[in-house]
PDB file of C-alpha atoms in Angstrom:
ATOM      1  CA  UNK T 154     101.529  90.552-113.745  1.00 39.00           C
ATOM      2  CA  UNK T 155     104.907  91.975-111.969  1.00 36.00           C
ATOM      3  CA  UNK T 156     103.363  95.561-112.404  1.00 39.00           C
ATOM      4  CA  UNK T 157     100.034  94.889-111.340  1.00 42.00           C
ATOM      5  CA  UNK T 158     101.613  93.476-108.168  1.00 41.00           C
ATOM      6  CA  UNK T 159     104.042  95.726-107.461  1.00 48.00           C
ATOM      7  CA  UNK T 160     101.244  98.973-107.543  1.00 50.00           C
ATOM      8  CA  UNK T 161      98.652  96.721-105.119  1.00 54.00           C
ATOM      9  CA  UNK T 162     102.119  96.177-102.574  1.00 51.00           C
ATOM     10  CA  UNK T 163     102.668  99.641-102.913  1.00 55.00           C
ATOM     11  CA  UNK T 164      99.203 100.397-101.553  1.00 56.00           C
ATOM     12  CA  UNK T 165      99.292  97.882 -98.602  1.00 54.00           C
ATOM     13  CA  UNK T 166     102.359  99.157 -97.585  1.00 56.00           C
ATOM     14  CA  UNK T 167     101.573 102.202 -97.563  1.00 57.00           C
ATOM     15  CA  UNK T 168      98.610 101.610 -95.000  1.00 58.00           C
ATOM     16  CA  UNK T 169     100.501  98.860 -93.520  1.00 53.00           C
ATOM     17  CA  UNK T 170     103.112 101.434 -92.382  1.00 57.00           C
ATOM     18  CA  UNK T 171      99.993 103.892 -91.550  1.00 58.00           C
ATOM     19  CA  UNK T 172      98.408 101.264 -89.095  1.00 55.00           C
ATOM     20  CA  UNK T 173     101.769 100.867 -86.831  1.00 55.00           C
ATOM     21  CA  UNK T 174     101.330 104.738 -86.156  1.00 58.00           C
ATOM     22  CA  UNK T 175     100.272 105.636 -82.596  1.00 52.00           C
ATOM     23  CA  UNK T 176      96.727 107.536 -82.093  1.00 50.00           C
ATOM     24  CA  UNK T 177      99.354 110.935 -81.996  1.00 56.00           C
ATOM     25  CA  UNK T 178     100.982 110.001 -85.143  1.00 68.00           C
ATOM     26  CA  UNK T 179      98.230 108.628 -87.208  1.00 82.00           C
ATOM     27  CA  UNK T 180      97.733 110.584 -89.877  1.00 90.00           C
ATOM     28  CA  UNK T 181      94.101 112.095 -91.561  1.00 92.00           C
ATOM     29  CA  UNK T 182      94.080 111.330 -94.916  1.00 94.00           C
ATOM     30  CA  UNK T 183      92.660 113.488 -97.951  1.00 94.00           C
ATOM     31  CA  UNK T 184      92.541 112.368-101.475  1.00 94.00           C
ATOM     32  CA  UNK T 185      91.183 114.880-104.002  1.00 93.00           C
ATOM     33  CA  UNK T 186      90.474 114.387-107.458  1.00 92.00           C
ATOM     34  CA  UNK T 187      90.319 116.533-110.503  1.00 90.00           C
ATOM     35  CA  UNK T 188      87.648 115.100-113.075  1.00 90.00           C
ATOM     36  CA  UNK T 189      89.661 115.446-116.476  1.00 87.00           C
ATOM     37  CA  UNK T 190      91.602 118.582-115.521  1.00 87.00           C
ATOM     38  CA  UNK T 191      94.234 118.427-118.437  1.00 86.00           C
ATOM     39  CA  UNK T 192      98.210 118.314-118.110  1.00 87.00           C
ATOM     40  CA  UNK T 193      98.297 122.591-119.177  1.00 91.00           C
ATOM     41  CA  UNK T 194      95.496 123.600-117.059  1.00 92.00           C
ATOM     42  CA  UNK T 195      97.014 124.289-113.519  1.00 92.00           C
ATOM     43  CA  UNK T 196      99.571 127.055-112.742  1.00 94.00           C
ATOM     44  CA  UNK T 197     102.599 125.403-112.401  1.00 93.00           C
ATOM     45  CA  UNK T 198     102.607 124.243-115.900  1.00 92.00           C
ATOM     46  CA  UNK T 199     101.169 127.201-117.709  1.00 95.00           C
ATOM     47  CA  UNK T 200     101.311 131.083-116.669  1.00 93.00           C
ATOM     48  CA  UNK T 201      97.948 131.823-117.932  1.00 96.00           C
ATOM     49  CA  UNK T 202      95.794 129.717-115.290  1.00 94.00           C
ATOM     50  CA  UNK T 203      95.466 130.760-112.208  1.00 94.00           C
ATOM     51  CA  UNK T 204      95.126 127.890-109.488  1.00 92.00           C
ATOM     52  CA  UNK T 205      97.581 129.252-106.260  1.00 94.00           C
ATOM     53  CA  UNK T 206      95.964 127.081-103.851  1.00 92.00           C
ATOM     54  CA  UNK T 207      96.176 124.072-106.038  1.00 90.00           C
ATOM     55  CA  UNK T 208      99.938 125.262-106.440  1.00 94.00           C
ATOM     56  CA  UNK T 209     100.355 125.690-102.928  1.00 94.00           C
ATOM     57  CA  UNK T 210      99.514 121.683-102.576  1.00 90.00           C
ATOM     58  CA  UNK T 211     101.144 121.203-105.388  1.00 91.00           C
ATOM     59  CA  UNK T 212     104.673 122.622-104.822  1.00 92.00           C
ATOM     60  CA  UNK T 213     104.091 121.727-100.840  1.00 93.00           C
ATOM     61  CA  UNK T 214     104.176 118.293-101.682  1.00 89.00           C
ATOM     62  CA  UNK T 215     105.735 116.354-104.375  1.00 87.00           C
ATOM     63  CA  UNK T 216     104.784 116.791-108.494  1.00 88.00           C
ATOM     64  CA  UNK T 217     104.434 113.658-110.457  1.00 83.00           C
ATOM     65  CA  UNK T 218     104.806 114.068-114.200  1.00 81.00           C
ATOM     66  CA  UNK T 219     104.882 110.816-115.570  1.00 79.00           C
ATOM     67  CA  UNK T 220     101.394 109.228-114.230  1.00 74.00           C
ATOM     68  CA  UNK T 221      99.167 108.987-117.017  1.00 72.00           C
ATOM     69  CA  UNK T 222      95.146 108.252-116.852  1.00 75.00           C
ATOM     70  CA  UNK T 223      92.541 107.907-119.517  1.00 77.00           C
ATOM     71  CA  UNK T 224      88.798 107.783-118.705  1.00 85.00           C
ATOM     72  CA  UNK T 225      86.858 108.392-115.487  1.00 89.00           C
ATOM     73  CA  UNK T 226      86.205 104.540-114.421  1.00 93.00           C
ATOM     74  CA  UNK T 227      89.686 103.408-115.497  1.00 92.00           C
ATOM     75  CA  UNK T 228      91.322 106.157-113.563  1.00 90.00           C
ATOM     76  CA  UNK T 229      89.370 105.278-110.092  1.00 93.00           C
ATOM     77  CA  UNK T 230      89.758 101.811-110.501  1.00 94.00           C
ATOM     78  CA  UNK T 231      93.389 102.367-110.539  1.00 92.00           C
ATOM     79  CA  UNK T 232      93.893 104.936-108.195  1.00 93.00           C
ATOM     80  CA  UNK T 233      91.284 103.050-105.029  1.00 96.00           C
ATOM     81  CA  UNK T 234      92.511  99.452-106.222  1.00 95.00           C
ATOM     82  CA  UNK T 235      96.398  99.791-107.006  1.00 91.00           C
ATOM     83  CA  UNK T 236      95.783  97.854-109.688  1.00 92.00           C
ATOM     84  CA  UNK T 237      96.301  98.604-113.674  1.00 90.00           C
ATOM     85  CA  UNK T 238      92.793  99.048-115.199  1.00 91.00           C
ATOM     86  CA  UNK T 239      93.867  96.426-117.951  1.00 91.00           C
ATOM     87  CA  UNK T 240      93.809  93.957-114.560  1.00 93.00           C
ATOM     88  CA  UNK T 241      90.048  95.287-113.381  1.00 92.00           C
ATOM     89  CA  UNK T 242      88.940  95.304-116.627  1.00 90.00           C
ATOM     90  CA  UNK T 243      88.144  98.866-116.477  1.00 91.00           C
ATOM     91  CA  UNK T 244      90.785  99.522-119.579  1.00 89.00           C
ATOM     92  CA  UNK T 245      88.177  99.912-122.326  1.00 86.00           C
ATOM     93  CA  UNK T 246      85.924 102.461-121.712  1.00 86.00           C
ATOM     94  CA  UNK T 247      83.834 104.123-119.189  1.00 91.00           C
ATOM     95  CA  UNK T 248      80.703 102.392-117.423  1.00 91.00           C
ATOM     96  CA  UNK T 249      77.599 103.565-118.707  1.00 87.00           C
ATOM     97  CA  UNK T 250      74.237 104.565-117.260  1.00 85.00           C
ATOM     98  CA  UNK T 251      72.889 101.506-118.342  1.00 84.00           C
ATOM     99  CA  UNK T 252      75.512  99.360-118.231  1.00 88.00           C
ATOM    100  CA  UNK T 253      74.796  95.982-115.697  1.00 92.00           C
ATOM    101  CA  UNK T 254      78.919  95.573-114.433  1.00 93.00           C
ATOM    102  CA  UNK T 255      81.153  97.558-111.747  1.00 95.00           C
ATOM    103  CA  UNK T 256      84.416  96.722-110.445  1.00 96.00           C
ATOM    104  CA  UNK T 257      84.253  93.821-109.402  1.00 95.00           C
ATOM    105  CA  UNK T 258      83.879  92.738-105.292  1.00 96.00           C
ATOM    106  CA  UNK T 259      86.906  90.737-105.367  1.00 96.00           C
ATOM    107  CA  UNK T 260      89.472  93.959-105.164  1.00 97.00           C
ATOM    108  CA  UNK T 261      90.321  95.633-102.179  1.00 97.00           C
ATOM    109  CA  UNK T 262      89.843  99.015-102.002  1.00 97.00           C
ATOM    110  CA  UNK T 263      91.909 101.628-100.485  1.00 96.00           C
ATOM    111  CA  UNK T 264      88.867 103.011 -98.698  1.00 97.00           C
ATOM    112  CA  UNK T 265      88.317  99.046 -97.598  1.00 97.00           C
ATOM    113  CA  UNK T 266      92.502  98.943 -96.199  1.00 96.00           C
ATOM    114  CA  UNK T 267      91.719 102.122 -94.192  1.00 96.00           C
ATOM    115  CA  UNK T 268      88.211 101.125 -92.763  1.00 96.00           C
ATOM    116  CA  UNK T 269      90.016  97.697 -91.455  1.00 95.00           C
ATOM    117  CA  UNK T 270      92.576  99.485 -89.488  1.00 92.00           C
ATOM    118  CA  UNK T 271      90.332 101.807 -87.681  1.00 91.00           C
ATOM    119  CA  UNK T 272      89.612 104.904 -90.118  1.00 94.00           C
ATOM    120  CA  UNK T 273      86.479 106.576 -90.170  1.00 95.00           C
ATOM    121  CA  UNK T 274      86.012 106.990 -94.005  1.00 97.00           C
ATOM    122  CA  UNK T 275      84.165 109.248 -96.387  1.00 98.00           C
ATOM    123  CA  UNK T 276      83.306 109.985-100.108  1.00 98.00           C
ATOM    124  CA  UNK T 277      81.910 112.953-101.324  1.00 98.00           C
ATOM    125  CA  UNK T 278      82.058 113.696-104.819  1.00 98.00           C
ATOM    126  CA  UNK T 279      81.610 111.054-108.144  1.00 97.00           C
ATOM    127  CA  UNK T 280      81.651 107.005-108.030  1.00 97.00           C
ATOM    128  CA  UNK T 281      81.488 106.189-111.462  1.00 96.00           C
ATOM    129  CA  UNK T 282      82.523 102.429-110.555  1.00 96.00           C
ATOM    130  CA  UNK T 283      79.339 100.823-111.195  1.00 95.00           C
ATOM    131  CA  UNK T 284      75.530 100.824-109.093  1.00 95.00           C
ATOM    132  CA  UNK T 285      73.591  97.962-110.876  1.00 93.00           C
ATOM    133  CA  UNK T 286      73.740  96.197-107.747  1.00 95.00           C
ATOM    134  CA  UNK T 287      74.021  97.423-104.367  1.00 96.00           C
ATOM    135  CA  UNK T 288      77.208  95.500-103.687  1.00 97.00           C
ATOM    136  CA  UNK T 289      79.237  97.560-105.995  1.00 97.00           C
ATOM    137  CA  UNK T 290      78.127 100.494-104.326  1.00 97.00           C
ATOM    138  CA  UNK T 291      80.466 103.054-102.002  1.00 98.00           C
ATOM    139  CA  UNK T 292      78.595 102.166 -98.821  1.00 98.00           C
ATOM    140  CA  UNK T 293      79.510  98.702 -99.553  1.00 97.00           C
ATOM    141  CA  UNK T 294      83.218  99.165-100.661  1.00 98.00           C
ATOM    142  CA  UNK T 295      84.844 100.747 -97.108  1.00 97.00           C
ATOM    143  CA  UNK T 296      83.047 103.577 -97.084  1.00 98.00           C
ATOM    144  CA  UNK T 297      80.893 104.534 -93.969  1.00 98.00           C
ATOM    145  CA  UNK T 298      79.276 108.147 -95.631  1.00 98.00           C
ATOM    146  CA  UNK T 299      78.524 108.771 -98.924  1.00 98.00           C
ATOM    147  CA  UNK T 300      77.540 111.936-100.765  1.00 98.00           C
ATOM    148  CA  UNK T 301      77.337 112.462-104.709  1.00 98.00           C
ATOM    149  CA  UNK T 302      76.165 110.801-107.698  1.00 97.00           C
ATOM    150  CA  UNK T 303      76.680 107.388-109.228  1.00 96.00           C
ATOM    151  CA  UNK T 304      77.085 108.021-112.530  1.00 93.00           C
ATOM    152  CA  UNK T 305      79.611 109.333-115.087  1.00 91.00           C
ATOM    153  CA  UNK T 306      78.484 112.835-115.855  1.00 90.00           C
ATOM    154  CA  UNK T 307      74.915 115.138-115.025  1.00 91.00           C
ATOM    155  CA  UNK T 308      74.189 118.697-114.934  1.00 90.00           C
ATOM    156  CA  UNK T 309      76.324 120.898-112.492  1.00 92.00           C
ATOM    157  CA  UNK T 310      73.039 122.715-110.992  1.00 91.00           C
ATOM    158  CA  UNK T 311      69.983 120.046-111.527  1.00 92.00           C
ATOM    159  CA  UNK T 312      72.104 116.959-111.421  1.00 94.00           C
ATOM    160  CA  UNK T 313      70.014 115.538-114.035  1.00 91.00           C
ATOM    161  CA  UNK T 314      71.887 113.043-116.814  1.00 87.00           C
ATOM    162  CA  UNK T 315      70.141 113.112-120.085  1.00 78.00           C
ATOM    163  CA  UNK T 316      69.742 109.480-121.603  1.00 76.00           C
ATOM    164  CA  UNK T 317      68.327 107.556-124.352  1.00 74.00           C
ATOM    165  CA  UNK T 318      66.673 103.985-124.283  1.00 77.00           C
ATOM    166  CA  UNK T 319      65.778 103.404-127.798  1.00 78.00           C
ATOM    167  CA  UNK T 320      64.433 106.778-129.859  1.00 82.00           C
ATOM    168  CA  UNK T 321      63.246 107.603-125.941  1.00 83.00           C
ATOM    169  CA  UNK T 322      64.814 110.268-124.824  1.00 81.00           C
ATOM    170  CA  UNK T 323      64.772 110.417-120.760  1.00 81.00           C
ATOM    171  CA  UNK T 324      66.809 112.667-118.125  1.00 83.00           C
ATOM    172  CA  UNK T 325      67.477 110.830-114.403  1.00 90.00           C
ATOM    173  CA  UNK T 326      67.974 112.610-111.450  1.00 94.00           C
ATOM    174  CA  UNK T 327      71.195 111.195-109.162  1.00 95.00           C
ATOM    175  CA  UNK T 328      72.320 112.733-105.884  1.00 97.00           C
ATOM    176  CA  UNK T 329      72.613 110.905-103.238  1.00 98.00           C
ATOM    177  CA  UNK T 330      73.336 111.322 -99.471  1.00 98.00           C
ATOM    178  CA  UNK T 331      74.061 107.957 -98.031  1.00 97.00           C
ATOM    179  CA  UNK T 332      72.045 105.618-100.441  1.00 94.00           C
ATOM    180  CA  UNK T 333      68.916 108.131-100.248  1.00 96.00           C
ATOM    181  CA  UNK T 334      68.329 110.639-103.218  1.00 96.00           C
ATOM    182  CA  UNK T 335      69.102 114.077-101.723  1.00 97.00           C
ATOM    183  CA  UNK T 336      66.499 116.500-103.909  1.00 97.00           C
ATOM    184  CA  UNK T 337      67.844 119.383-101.646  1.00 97.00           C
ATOM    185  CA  UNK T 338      70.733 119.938-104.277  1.00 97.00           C
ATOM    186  CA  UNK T 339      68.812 120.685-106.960  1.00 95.00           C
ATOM    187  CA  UNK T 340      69.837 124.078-108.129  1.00 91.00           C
ATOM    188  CA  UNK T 341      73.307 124.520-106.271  1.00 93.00           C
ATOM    189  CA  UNK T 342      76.429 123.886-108.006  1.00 92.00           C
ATOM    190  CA  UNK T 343      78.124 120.681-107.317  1.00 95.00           C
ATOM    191  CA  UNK T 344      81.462 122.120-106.458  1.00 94.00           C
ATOM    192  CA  UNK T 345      80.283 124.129-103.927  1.00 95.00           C
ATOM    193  CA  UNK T 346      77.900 121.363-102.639  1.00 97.00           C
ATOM    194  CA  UNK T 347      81.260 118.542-102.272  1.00 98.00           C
ATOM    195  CA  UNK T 348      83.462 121.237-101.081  1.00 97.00           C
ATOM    196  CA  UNK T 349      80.865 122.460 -97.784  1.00 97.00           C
ATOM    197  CA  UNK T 350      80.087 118.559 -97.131  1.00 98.00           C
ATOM    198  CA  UNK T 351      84.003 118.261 -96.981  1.00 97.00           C
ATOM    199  CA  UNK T 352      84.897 120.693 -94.750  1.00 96.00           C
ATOM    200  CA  UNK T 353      81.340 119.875 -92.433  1.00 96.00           C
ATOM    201  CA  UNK T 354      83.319 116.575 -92.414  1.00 96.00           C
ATOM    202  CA  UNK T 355      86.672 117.692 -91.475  1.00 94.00           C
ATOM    203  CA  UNK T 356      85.600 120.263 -89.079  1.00 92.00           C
ATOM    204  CA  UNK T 357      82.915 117.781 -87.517  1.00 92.00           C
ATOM    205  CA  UNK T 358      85.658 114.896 -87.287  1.00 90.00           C
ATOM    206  CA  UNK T 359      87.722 115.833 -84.357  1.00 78.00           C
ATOM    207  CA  UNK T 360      84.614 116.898 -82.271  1.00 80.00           C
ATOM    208  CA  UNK T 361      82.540 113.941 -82.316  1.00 79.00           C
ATOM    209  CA  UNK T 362      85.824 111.374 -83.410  1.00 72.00           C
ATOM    210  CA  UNK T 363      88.569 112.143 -80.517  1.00 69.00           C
ATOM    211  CA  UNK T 364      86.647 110.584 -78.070  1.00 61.00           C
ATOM    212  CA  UNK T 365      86.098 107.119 -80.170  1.00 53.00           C
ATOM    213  CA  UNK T 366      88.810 104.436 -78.918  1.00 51.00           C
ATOM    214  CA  UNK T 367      89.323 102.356 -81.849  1.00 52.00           C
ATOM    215  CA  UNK T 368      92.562  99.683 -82.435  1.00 46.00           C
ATOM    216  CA  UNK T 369      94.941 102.569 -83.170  1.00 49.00           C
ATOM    217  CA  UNK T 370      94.109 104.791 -80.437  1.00 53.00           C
ATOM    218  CA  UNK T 371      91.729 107.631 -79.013  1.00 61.00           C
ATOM    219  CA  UNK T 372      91.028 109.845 -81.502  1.00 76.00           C
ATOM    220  CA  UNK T 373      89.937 107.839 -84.827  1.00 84.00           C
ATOM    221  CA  UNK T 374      92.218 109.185 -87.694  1.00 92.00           C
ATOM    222  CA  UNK T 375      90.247 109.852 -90.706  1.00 94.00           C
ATOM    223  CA  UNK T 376      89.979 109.073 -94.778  1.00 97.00           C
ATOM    224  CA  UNK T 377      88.131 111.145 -96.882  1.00 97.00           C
ATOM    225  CA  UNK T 378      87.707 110.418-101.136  1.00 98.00           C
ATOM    226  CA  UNK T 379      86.983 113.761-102.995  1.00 97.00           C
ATOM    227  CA  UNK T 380      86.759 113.271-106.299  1.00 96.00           C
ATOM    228  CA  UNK T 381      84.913 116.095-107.988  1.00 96.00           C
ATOM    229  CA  UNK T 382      82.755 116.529-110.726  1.00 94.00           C
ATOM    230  CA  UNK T 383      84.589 119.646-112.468  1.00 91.00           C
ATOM    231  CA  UNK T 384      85.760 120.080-114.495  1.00 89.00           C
ATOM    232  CA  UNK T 385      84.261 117.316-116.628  1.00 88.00           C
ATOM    233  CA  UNK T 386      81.634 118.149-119.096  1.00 86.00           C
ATOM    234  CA  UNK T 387      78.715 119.221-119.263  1.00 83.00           C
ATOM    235  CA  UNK T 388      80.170 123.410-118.904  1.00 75.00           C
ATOM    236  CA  UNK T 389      77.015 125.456-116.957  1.00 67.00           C
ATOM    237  CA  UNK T 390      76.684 128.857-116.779  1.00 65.00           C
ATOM    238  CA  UNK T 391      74.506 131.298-115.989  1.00 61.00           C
ATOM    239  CA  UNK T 392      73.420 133.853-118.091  1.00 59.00           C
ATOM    240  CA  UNK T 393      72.700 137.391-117.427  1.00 56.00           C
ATOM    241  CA  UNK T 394      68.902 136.473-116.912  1.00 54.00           C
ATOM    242  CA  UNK T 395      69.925 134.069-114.251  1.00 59.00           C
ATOM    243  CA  UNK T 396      69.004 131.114-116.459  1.00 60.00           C
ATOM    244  CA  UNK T 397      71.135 128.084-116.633  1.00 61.00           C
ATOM    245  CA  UNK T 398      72.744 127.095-119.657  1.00 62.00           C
ATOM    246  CA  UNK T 399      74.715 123.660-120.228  1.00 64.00           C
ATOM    247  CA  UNK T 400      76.513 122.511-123.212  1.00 61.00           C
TER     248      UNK T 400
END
């Protein structure tokens, strides 16, 4: 109980101490996530990758070694609630495609703190926290824009996630821009796809935002939730016949 806590003060401080910032101090804030990018596979821990502008973050900022995650819902849970997944009940496993649950409405997310004190928010990239109801849904959690996919893992190109309901075999289609499937994606990778919206979103912001009075100030400071699909599985390629291959 101490720990889970401690980690949720942690977080309202944190935005607590962001909210007493004038409009020229408030800060825009980025958070960009990895999807089960291992311990060895960046730069600064092993020679043979090569990641310098995820070093250049990296050793511009501050290098935690001793935060540990486990699965996709359990990590997010943790990260936009504060909270230890054993105390959202995200500790088991993932959520499924199929699976009626979420985390639950009665924690505050991080994307819910900012919204309060003025942000203009985002998320572009992979929930994974649930969509059986609408109410467990990023438009409904802080978030004012939303564009990506609900579930756990699709296809990189057709964003298709291959299923079973019985012996039925079926493959569901899940991109979404706002709440609205987007079938424009279909055939671009999603990297590419997060990483334009992101920057349209961060270029955009102080164009149309600096001239929005909100309770901090002029220009609306911003919050924007990247998680990305890579580099969880499925791996797509192309081969030299410009078909797509996924595995």
């Amino acid at each position: 109980m101490f720990f889970m806590f401690q980690a949720n003060m942690y977080l309202i401080r944190f935005i607590f101490l962001i909210a007493l910032c004038s409009a020229d101090t408030a800060p825009n804030v980025v958070v960009i996530v990895a999807d089960d990018l291992g311990y060895n596979d960046v730069s600064w821990h092993n020679p043979d990758i090569i990641s310098p502008n995820m070093e250049k973050l990296a050793t511009d900022g501050i290098i935690l070694k001793n935060h540990y995650v486990i699965l996709c819902s359990a990590t997010r849970s943790a990260l936009l609630t504060g909270y230890h997944p054993i105390h959202t009940g995200m500790q088991h496993s993932v959520i499924n495609s199929q699976q009626p649950t979420g985390l639950y409405t009665n924690f505050t997310l991080m994307s819910e703190y900012f919204h309060d004190i003025g942000y203009k928010t985002h998320m572009v990239g992979k929930w994974h926290l649930g969509f059986c109801h609408e109410d467990y849904l990023p438009l409904k959690r802080g978030f004012e824009t939303f564009y990506g996919f609900y579930i756990g893992q699709e296809t990189y190109y057709s964003h298709f996630h291959p299923g079973k309901v019985g012996d039925t075999r079926y493959y569901g289609y899940d991109f979404r821009d706002q709440d609205e499937l987007d079938l424009s994606a279909i055939g671009t990778y999603s990297t590419k796809l997060f990483a334009d919206r992101a920057v349209k979103i961060i270029e955009d912001h102080a164009e149309i935002h600096c001239n929005d009075y909100s309770i901090i100030g002029s220009c609306r400071p911003m919050f924007l939730f990247l998680p990305f699909q890579s580099v969880h599985q499925p791996s797509c390629w192309y081969d030299r016949l410009n078909c797509i291959h996924c595995i």
